[in-house]
Coordinates of C-alpha atoms in Angstrom, one line a residue:
Chain E
X1 CA -97.8 17.1 21.4
X2 CA -101.1 16.0 22.4
X3 CA -102.0 13.9 25.3
X4 CA -105.0 12.5 23.7
X5 CA -103.1 11.0 20.5
X6 CA -101.3 9.5 22.8
X7 CA -103.9 8.0 24.9
X8 CA -105.6 6.7 21.4
X9 CA -101.8 5.3 20.7
X10 CA -101.7 4.0 23.9
X11 CA -105.1 2.3 23.7
X12 CA -104.0 0.9 19.9
X13 CA -100.9 -0.9 21.4
X14 CA -102.7 -3.0 23.2
X15 CA -105.3 -6.1 22.9
X16 CA -108.7 -6.6 23.7
X17 CA -108.9 -2.3 24.4
X18 CA -111.5 -0.6 23.5
X19 CA -111.2 3.4 21.9
X20 CA -112.1 5.9 25.0
X21 CA -111.3 3.0 27.8
X22 CA -108.4 5.3 29.0
X23 CA -108.1 8.8 30.2
X24 CA -104.3 10.2 31.0
X25 CA -105.1 10.1 34.9
X26 CA -106.3 5.7 34.2
X27 CA -103.2 4.2 36.7
X28 CA -101.4 1.8 34.9
X29 CA -101.9 -1.0 37.4
X30 CA -105.8 -1.3 36.7
X31 CA -104.7 -2.0 32.9
X32 CA -105.0 -5.5 32.7
X33 CA -103.7 -5.6 29.2
X34 CA -100.2 -4.1 30.5
X35 CA -99.3 -7.6 31.0
X36 CA -95.1 -8.9 30.3
X37 CA -96.4 -8.6 26.0
X38 CA -98.6 -5.2 26.9
X39 CA -95.4 -3.7 28.3
X40 CA -93.8 -4.8 25.2
X41 CA -96.3 -3.4 22.5
X42 CA -96.1 0.0 24.6
X43 CA -92.1 0.4 24.2
X44 CA -92.6 -1.0 20.8
X45 CA -95.7 2.3 20.5
X46 CA -93.5 4.4 22.0
X47 CA -90.1 3.5 20.1
X48 CA -92.2 3.7 16.2
X49 CA -94.5 6.5 16.7
X50 CA -92.6 8.7 19.2
X51 CA -89.1 7.6 18.2
X52 CA -88.2 7.3 22.4
X53 CA -86.9 4.5 23.7
X54 CA -88.4 4.0 27.2
X55 CA -86.2 1.7 29.7
X56 CA -88.7 -1.2 31.3
X57 CA -87.8 0.8 34.6
X58 CA -89.2 3.6 33.2
X59 CA -92.1 1.9 32.8
X60 CA -92.5 -0.1 36.1
X61 CA -92.2 3.3 38.0
X62 CA -94.7 4.9 35.9
X63 CA -97.7 5.3 37.4
X64 CA -100.2 6.8 34.6
X65 CA -101.0 7.3 31.4
X66 CA -100.1 10.9 31.7
X67 CA -96.1 9.4 33.4
X68 CA -95.3 7.6 30.6
X69 CA -96.5 10.8 28.5
X70 CA -94.0 12.8 30.2
X71 CA -91.3 10.3 29.6
X72 CA -91.5 11.6 26.0
X73 CA -91.9 15.1 26.5
X74 CA -88.0 14.5 28.7
Chain H
X1 CA -57.3 -14.7 -0.5
X2 CA -61.5 -15.4 0.3
X3 CA -63.3 -17.5 1.7
X4 CA -67.1 -18.7 2.0
X5 CA -69.8 -20.6 3.1
X6 CA -70.1 -24.3 1.4
X7 CA -72.2 -26.2 3.4
X8 CA -74.7 -26.3 6.7
X9 CA -76.8 -28.8 8.0
X10 CA -78.6 -28.9 11.7
X11 CA -79.9 -31.1 14.0
X12 CA -83.0 -30.5 16.4
X13 CA -83.9 -33.2 19.0
X14 CA -87.0 -35.7 18.7
X15 CA -88.8 -34.3 21.7
X16 CA -91.5 -31.2 21.5
X17 CA -93.1 -28.7 23.3
X18 CA -95.8 -27.3 21.9
X19 CA -98.4 -24.4 23.0
X20 CA -101.4 -26.8 23.7
X21 CA -98.8 -28.1 26.8
X22 CA -98.2 -25.1 27.7
X23 CA -101.2 -23.9 27.9
X24 CA -102.8 -27.3 29.8
X25 CA -99.8 -26.3 32.7
X26 CA -100.4 -22.8 33.2
X27 CA -104.5 -21.8 32.7
X28 CA -103.5 -17.9 32.0
X29 CA -101.7 -18.9 28.8
X30 CA -103.5 -19.5 25.6
X31 CA -102.1 -21.6 22.5
X32 CA -103.2 -19.6 20.0
X33 CA -102.4 -16.0 21.6
X34 CA -98.7 -17.3 22.0
X35 CA -98.9 -18.3 18.8
X36 CA -99.9 -15.1 17.0
X37 CA -97.7 -13.2 20.1
X38 CA -94.4 -14.8 19.3
X39 CA -94.8 -16.6 16.0
X40 CA -93.9 -20.1 18.1
X41 CA -96.1 -23.2 18.2
X42 CA -93.5 -26.0 18.5
X43 CA -90.1 -25.9 20.0
X44 CA -87.6 -29.0 19.8
X45 CA -86.0 -29.9 24.0
X46 CA -83.1 -32.2 24.4
X47 CA -83.6 -35.2 26.3
X48 CA -82.3 -35.4 29.7
X49 CA -78.9 -37.6 28.7
X50 CA -78.5 -35.2 25.7
X51 CA -76.2 -32.6 25.8
X52 CA -74.7 -29.9 23.3
X53 CA -71.8 -31.7 23.0
X54 CA -74.4 -35.0 21.5
X55 CA -76.4 -32.6 19.2
X56 CA -73.2 -31.0 18.2
X57 CA -72.1 -34.1 17.4
X58 CA -75.2 -34.8 15.5
X59 CA -75.1 -31.8 13.3
X60 CA -71.5 -32.5 12.5
X61 CA -71.8 -36.1 11.1
X62 CA -74.5 -34.9 8.9
X63 CA -72.4 -32.3 7.3
X64 CA -69.3 -34.8 7.2
X65 CA -70.9 -37.2 4.9
X66 CA -69.3 -37.9 2.3
X67 CA -66.2 -35.8 3.1
X68 CA -62.9 -36.5 4.1
X69 CA -63.2 -35.8 7.7
X70 CA -59.0 -35.2 8.0
X71 CA -59.3 -32.4 5.6
X72 CA -61.4 -30.1 8.8
X73 CA -58.3 -27.6 10.0
X74 CA -59.9 -26.3 12.9
X75 CA -63.3 -27.1 14.8
X76 CA -65.2 -24.0 16.6
X77 CA -68.0 -24.5 18.9
X78 CA -70.3 -22.2 20.2
X79 CA -72.2 -22.6 23.5
X80 CA -73.2 -21.7 26.6
X81 CA -74.5 -24.9 27.9
X82 CA -70.9 -26.8 27.7
X83 CA -71.0 -30.6 29.2
X84 CA -68.0 -29.4 31.6
X85 CA -66.3 -26.6 32.9
X86 CA -63.2 -28.2 31.7
X87 CA -62.4 -29.8 29.7
X88 CA -63.5 -27.6 26.6
X89 CA -66.1 -29.6 24.4
X90 CA -64.7 -28.7 21.0
X91 CA -61.7 -30.8 22.4
X92 CA -64.0 -34.0 22.7
X93 CA -66.2 -33.1 19.9
X94 CA -62.7 -33.4 17.6
X95 CA -62.5 -37.1 19.2
X96 CA -66.0 -37.8 18.5
X97 CA -66.1 -36.8 14.9
X98 CA -63.2 -38.4 13.9
X99 CA -61.1 -34.9 13.1
X100 CA -57.7 -34.8 12.6
X101 CA -55.3 -34.6 15.6
X102 CA -53.4 -31.4 13.7
X103 CA -56.9 -30.0 14.1
X104 CA -57.4 -27.2 16.3
X105 CA -60.4 -26.9 18.6
X106 CA -62.0 -24.4 20.5
X107 CA -65.1 -23.4 22.4
X108 CA -66.3 -19.8 22.8
X109 CA -69.3 -18.5 24.6
X110 CA -71.6 -16.4 23.0
X111 CA -75.7 -16.8 22.5
X112 CA -77.8 -15.0 20.1
X113 CA -74.8 -13.3 18.4
X114 CA -72.5 -16.5 18.3
X115 CA -72.7 -17.2 15.0
X116 CA -71.9 -14.0 13.5
X117 CA -68.4 -14.1 16.1
X118 CA -68.2 -18.0 14.3
X119 CA -67.9 -16.9 11.2
X120 CA -65.8 -13.8 12.0
X121 CA -63.6 -15.9 13.8
X122 CA -63.1 -18.7 10.9
X123 CA -62.8 -15.8 8.4
X124 CA -59.8 -14.4 10.3
X125 CA -58.5 -18.1 11.0
X126 CA -58.7 -18.9 6.8
X127 CA -57.3 -15.3 6.5
X128 CA -54.1 -15.6 8.0
X129 CA -53.4 -18.8 6.9
X130 CA -54.1 -21.0 9.7
X131 CA -56.2 -23.4 7.6
X132 CA -58.1 -23.9 4.9
X133 CA -61.4 -25.3 6.0
X134 CA -63.3 -24.5 9.5
X135 CA -66.0 -26.4 11.0
X136 CA -68.0 -24.1 12.8
X137 CA -70.8 -25.8 15.3
X138 CA -73.3 -23.7 17.4
X139 CA -75.2 -25.9 19.9
X140 CA -77.6 -25.0 22.9
X141 CA -79.4 -26.4 25.3
X142 CA -81.0 -23.6 27.3
X143 CA -84.0 -25.7 27.9
X144 CA -81.9 -27.3 30.9
X145 CA -81.6 -23.5 32.5
X146 CA -85.1 -22.9 32.6
X147 CA -87.3 -23.2 35.3
X148 CA -90.4 -25.7 34.9
X149 CA -92.6 -22.6 35.9
X150 CA -91.2 -19.6 33.8
X151 CA -94.3 -19.4 31.4
X152 CA -92.3 -17.0 29.5
X153 CA -88.9 -18.6 28.5
X154 CA -90.1 -21.6 27.9
X155 CA -92.5 -20.3 25.5
X156 CA -89.5 -18.9 23.8
X157 CA -86.7 -20.7 23.4
X158 CA -85.7 -24.3 21.6
X159 CA -83.1 -26.1 22.0
X160 CA -81.0 -27.0 18.6
X161 CA -77.1 -27.6 16.9
X162 CA -75.9 -26.5 13.5
X163 CA -72.8 -27.1 11.7
X164 CA -71.4 -24.9 8.9
X165 CA -68.5 -25.5 7.1
X166 CA -66.2 -22.3 5.9
X167 CA -63.5 -23.0 3.2
X168 CA -61.1 -20.8 1.6
X169 CA -62.3 -20.1 -2.2
X170 CA -62.0 -17.6 -5.2
X171 CA -65.4 -16.1 -4.5
X172 CA -65.7 -13.9 -1.3
X173 CA -68.5 -15.1 -0.1
X174 CA -67.9 -13.0 3.7
X175 CA -67.1 -9.9 3.6
X176 CA -67.3 -7.2 6.3
X177 CA -68.6 -7.5 10.0
X178 CA -69.4 -5.4 12.8
X179 CA -69.4 -6.1 16.2
X180 CA -70.2 -4.6 19.2
X181 CA -70.1 -5.5 23.1
X182 CA -72.1 -3.6 26.3
X183 CA -70.9 -5.7 29.7
X184 CA -73.0 -2.9 31.4
X185 CA -76.1 -5.2 30.5
X186 CA -75.0 -8.5 31.3
X187 CA -77.5 -9.3 34.3
X188 CA -80.7 -8.7 31.7
X189 CA -79.7 -12.0 30.2
X190 CA -78.0 -14.8 32.8
X191 CA -77.8 -17.5 35.0
X192 CA -76.6 -16.5 37.8
X193 CA -75.3 -19.0 39.8
X194 CA -73.2 -22.2 39.0
X195 CA -70.1 -20.1 38.3
X196 CA -66.9 -19.2 40.7
X197 CA -68.6 -15.9 41.4
X198 CA -71.6 -17.9 42.7
X199 CA -70.7 -21.4 42.7
X200 CA -74.1 -22.1 45.2
X201 CA -77.6 -22.7 43.8
X202 CA -79.9 -20.4 45.6
X203 CA -82.5 -22.5 45.9
X204 CA -85.1 -20.4 46.2
X205 CA -88.8 -20.9 46.9
X206 CA -90.4 -17.5 45.6
X207 CA -89.7 -17.4 42.3
X208 CA -91.9 -14.8 41.2
X209 CA -90.9 -11.0 41.8
X210 CA -93.7 -8.0 43.2
X211 CA -94.8 -7.8 39.6
X212 CA -95.3 -11.5 39.4
X213 CA -92.0 -12.0 36.9
X214 CA -90.0 -15.1 37.1
X215 CA -86.6 -14.7 39.0
X216 CA -84.5 -17.4 39.8
X217 CA -80.9 -16.7 39.8
X218 CA -80.3 -20.7 39.9
X219 CA -82.0 -20.7 36.3
X220 CA -82.0 -19.0 32.7
X221 CA -83.7 -14.7 33.7
X222 CA -84.6 -12.9 31.2
X223 CA -85.7 -9.0 32.0
X224 CA -88.2 -9.2 28.3
X225 CA -88.3 -5.5 28.5
X226 CA -84.7 -4.0 28.9
X227 CA -83.8 -7.0 26.2
X228 CA -86.5 -5.9 24.1
X229 CA -84.9 -2.0 24.7
X230 CA -81.5 -2.8 24.3
X231 CA -82.8 -4.8 20.7
X232 CA -84.4 -1.7 19.3
X233 CA -81.2 0.3 20.9
X234 CA -79.0 -1.2 18.7
X235 CA -80.0 -3.3 15.9
X236 CA -81.3 -0.3 13.4
X237 CA -77.9 0.9 14.2
X238 CA -76.0 -2.2 13.7
X239 CA -78.1 -2.5 10.3
X240 CA -76.9 0.8 9.3
X241 CA -73.1 0.3 10.2
X242 CA -72.8 -3.1 8.5
X243 CA -74.2 -1.3 5.3
X244 CA -71.6 1.0 5.6
X245 CA -68.9 -1.3 6.0
X246 CA -69.8 -3.4 3.3
X247 CA -70.1 0.0 0.8
X248 CA -73.8 -1.4 0.1
X249 CA -77.6 0.8 0.1
X250 CA -79.9 -1.7 2.0
X251 CA -81.6 -1.8 -1.6
X252 CA -78.2 -3.9 -2.4
X253 CA -79.3 -6.1 0.2
X254 CA -81.1 -9.2 -1.8
X255 CA -82.5 -10.7 1.8
X256 CA -82.3 -10.2 5.4
X257 CA -81.8 -13.3 8.4
X258 CA -81.9 -11.5 11.6
X259 CA -81.2 -14.3 15.1
X260 CA -85.1 -15.2 15.7
X261 CA -85.8 -14.0 18.9
X262 CA -89.1 -14.2 18.4
X263 CA -91.9 -12.6 15.8
X264 CA -93.0 -9.7 17.9
X265 CA -89.3 -8.1 18.3
X266 CA -88.5 -8.9 14.4
X267 CA -91.8 -7.8 13.5
X268 CA -90.7 -4.6 15.0
X269 CA -87.4 -4.3 13.4
X270 CA -88.8 -5.2 10.4
X271 CA -91.1 -2.4 10.3
X272 CA -89.0 0.1 11.9
X273 CA -86.2 -0.6 9.4
X274 CA -88.7 -0.7 6.8
X275 CA -87.4 -4.1 5.5
X276 CA -89.7 -5.2 2.6
X277 CA -91.5 -8.2 4.1
X278 CA -90.5 -10.4 1.0
X279 CA -86.8 -9.6 1.9
X280 CA -86.9 -10.5 5.4
X281 CA -86.6 -13.9 6.8
X282 CA -89.0 -14.7 9.8
X283 CA -89.9 -18.3 10.3
X284 CA -89.2 -20.2 14.5
X285 CA -93.0 -22.0 14.0
X286 CA -91.6 -25.1 14.2
X287 CA -88.5 -24.5 16.3
X288 CA -89.0 -21.6 18.7
X289 CA -85.7 -19.3 19.7
X290 CA -82.7 -21.6 19.1
X291 CA -80.5 -19.2 20.6
X292 CA -76.8 -19.1 18.5
X293 CA -78.2 -21.9 16.1
X294 CA -81.4 -19.6 14.9
X295 CA -79.2 -17.9 11.6
X296 CA -77.5 -21.1 10.4
X297 CA -81.2 -22.7 10.4
X298 CA -82.6 -20.6 8.8
X299 CA -79.9 -20.3 6.1
X300 CA -80.2 -23.9 5.8
X301 CA -83.9 -23.1 5.2
X302 CA -83.4 -20.8 2.6
X303 CA -81.1 -22.4 0.9
X304 CA -83.0 -26.1 0.6
X305 CA -86.2 -24.1 -0.9
X306 CA -84.3 -21.7 -3.4
X307 CA -85.3 -18.5 -1.2
X308 CA -81.7 -17.8 -1.6
X309 CA -79.5 -18.0 -5.1
X310 CA -75.9 -18.1 -6.0
X311 CA -74.6 -14.2 -6.4
X312 CA -77.8 -13.6 -3.4
X313 CA -76.3 -10.8 -1.0
X314 CA -77.4 -11.8 2.4
X315 CA -77.2 -9.7 5.8
X316 CA -77.1 -11.3 8.7
X317 CA -77.6 -10.2 12.0
X318 CA -77.1 -11.4 15.5
X319 CA -77.8 -9.9 18.9
X320 CA -78.4 -11.0 22.5
X321 CA -77.0 -12.3 26.1
X322 CA -73.8 -10.1 26.6
X323 CA -75.0 -8.0 26.2
X324 CA -73.0 -8.5 22.7
X325 CA -74.3 -8.2 18.7
X326 CA -72.5 -8.7 15.2
X327 CA -73.7 -8.6 12.0
X328 CA -71.8 -8.9 8.5
X329 CA -73.1 -8.9 4.5
X330 CA -72.5 -13.3 3.1
X331 CA -72.8 -13.8 -0.8
X332 CA -74.0 -16.7 -1.7

């Protein structure tokens, strides 16, 4: 599975994010679009596109987009 | 032996909280964005002196208009905001509605799955020959549990009551059920204090956690991401099991009415389950999430605007606080 595609899907899941805004290393706490609805949008994206159910705490504990990607791999 | 739903009425309180008001109170909130994301523009709120009993009474009175009240053999009230710890609100309601003294009555405490559970109990009472006619009422005033600073829950929930008549019939109008529970998630949607476990209010002044999420034990708390996770975990399987239980395929279902939690959840579920948009109810624009009343309100609307016609097979799906869930098929 490709991290590049995941970052793109992550960007698409959030409102008002231009393509290429983030890298795998982008810290999640710097992403202002990741508010309560943003978190739900990311959970929904991971469920639909990757058939993965991520607990809210899984997202809260993740530091970067790459950490989220690793949750899918598990 | 069979039974069916023969009448539905509902009541929404007159006071309205709209998105513009929410935007005024919370500068970071945007009225248009609320509507776009959660599909809600207005919610009706019970007046300060108006309780779930009052709303249940109004809905019940509407339903009983022109009917022989003495023919009701059982009254079931679904509420999580009862007037008293005891007695059960349904007993007071029996008297207020002028139902017979031979009428059985009780409350049950469920939220968004409550209507489906109420139908299951009503069917059981009729099949066990305990009565021919059950009046099921769902009535909820979550607004009274919500803190004024809790913008998320204030945006989502509205108050409302619905009254549903279930009668013994020739036609099998209430088919098979799938029910489920996972109490390990009890604290994901909860009003923690005020019951016997934690009788005293904590009166906290710090109402937001480290991440800025509202959290008060004295008020309604909902862990939005965990509830969303629960929903996507449980509902697809619930739909499949309900189809299997009824020996039906998804294509044989004419219409799907899920608990109207919010637009975001419903659109994700519809998309994930590949349910055609024209067979899927989504309308909480003027009511918000009225907890156990959303499904009967939806049914009443669909019957009124002829979305549903005689013979249609409809899947009803409820899910939420408990955690609790239930699905069934009804025939119009």
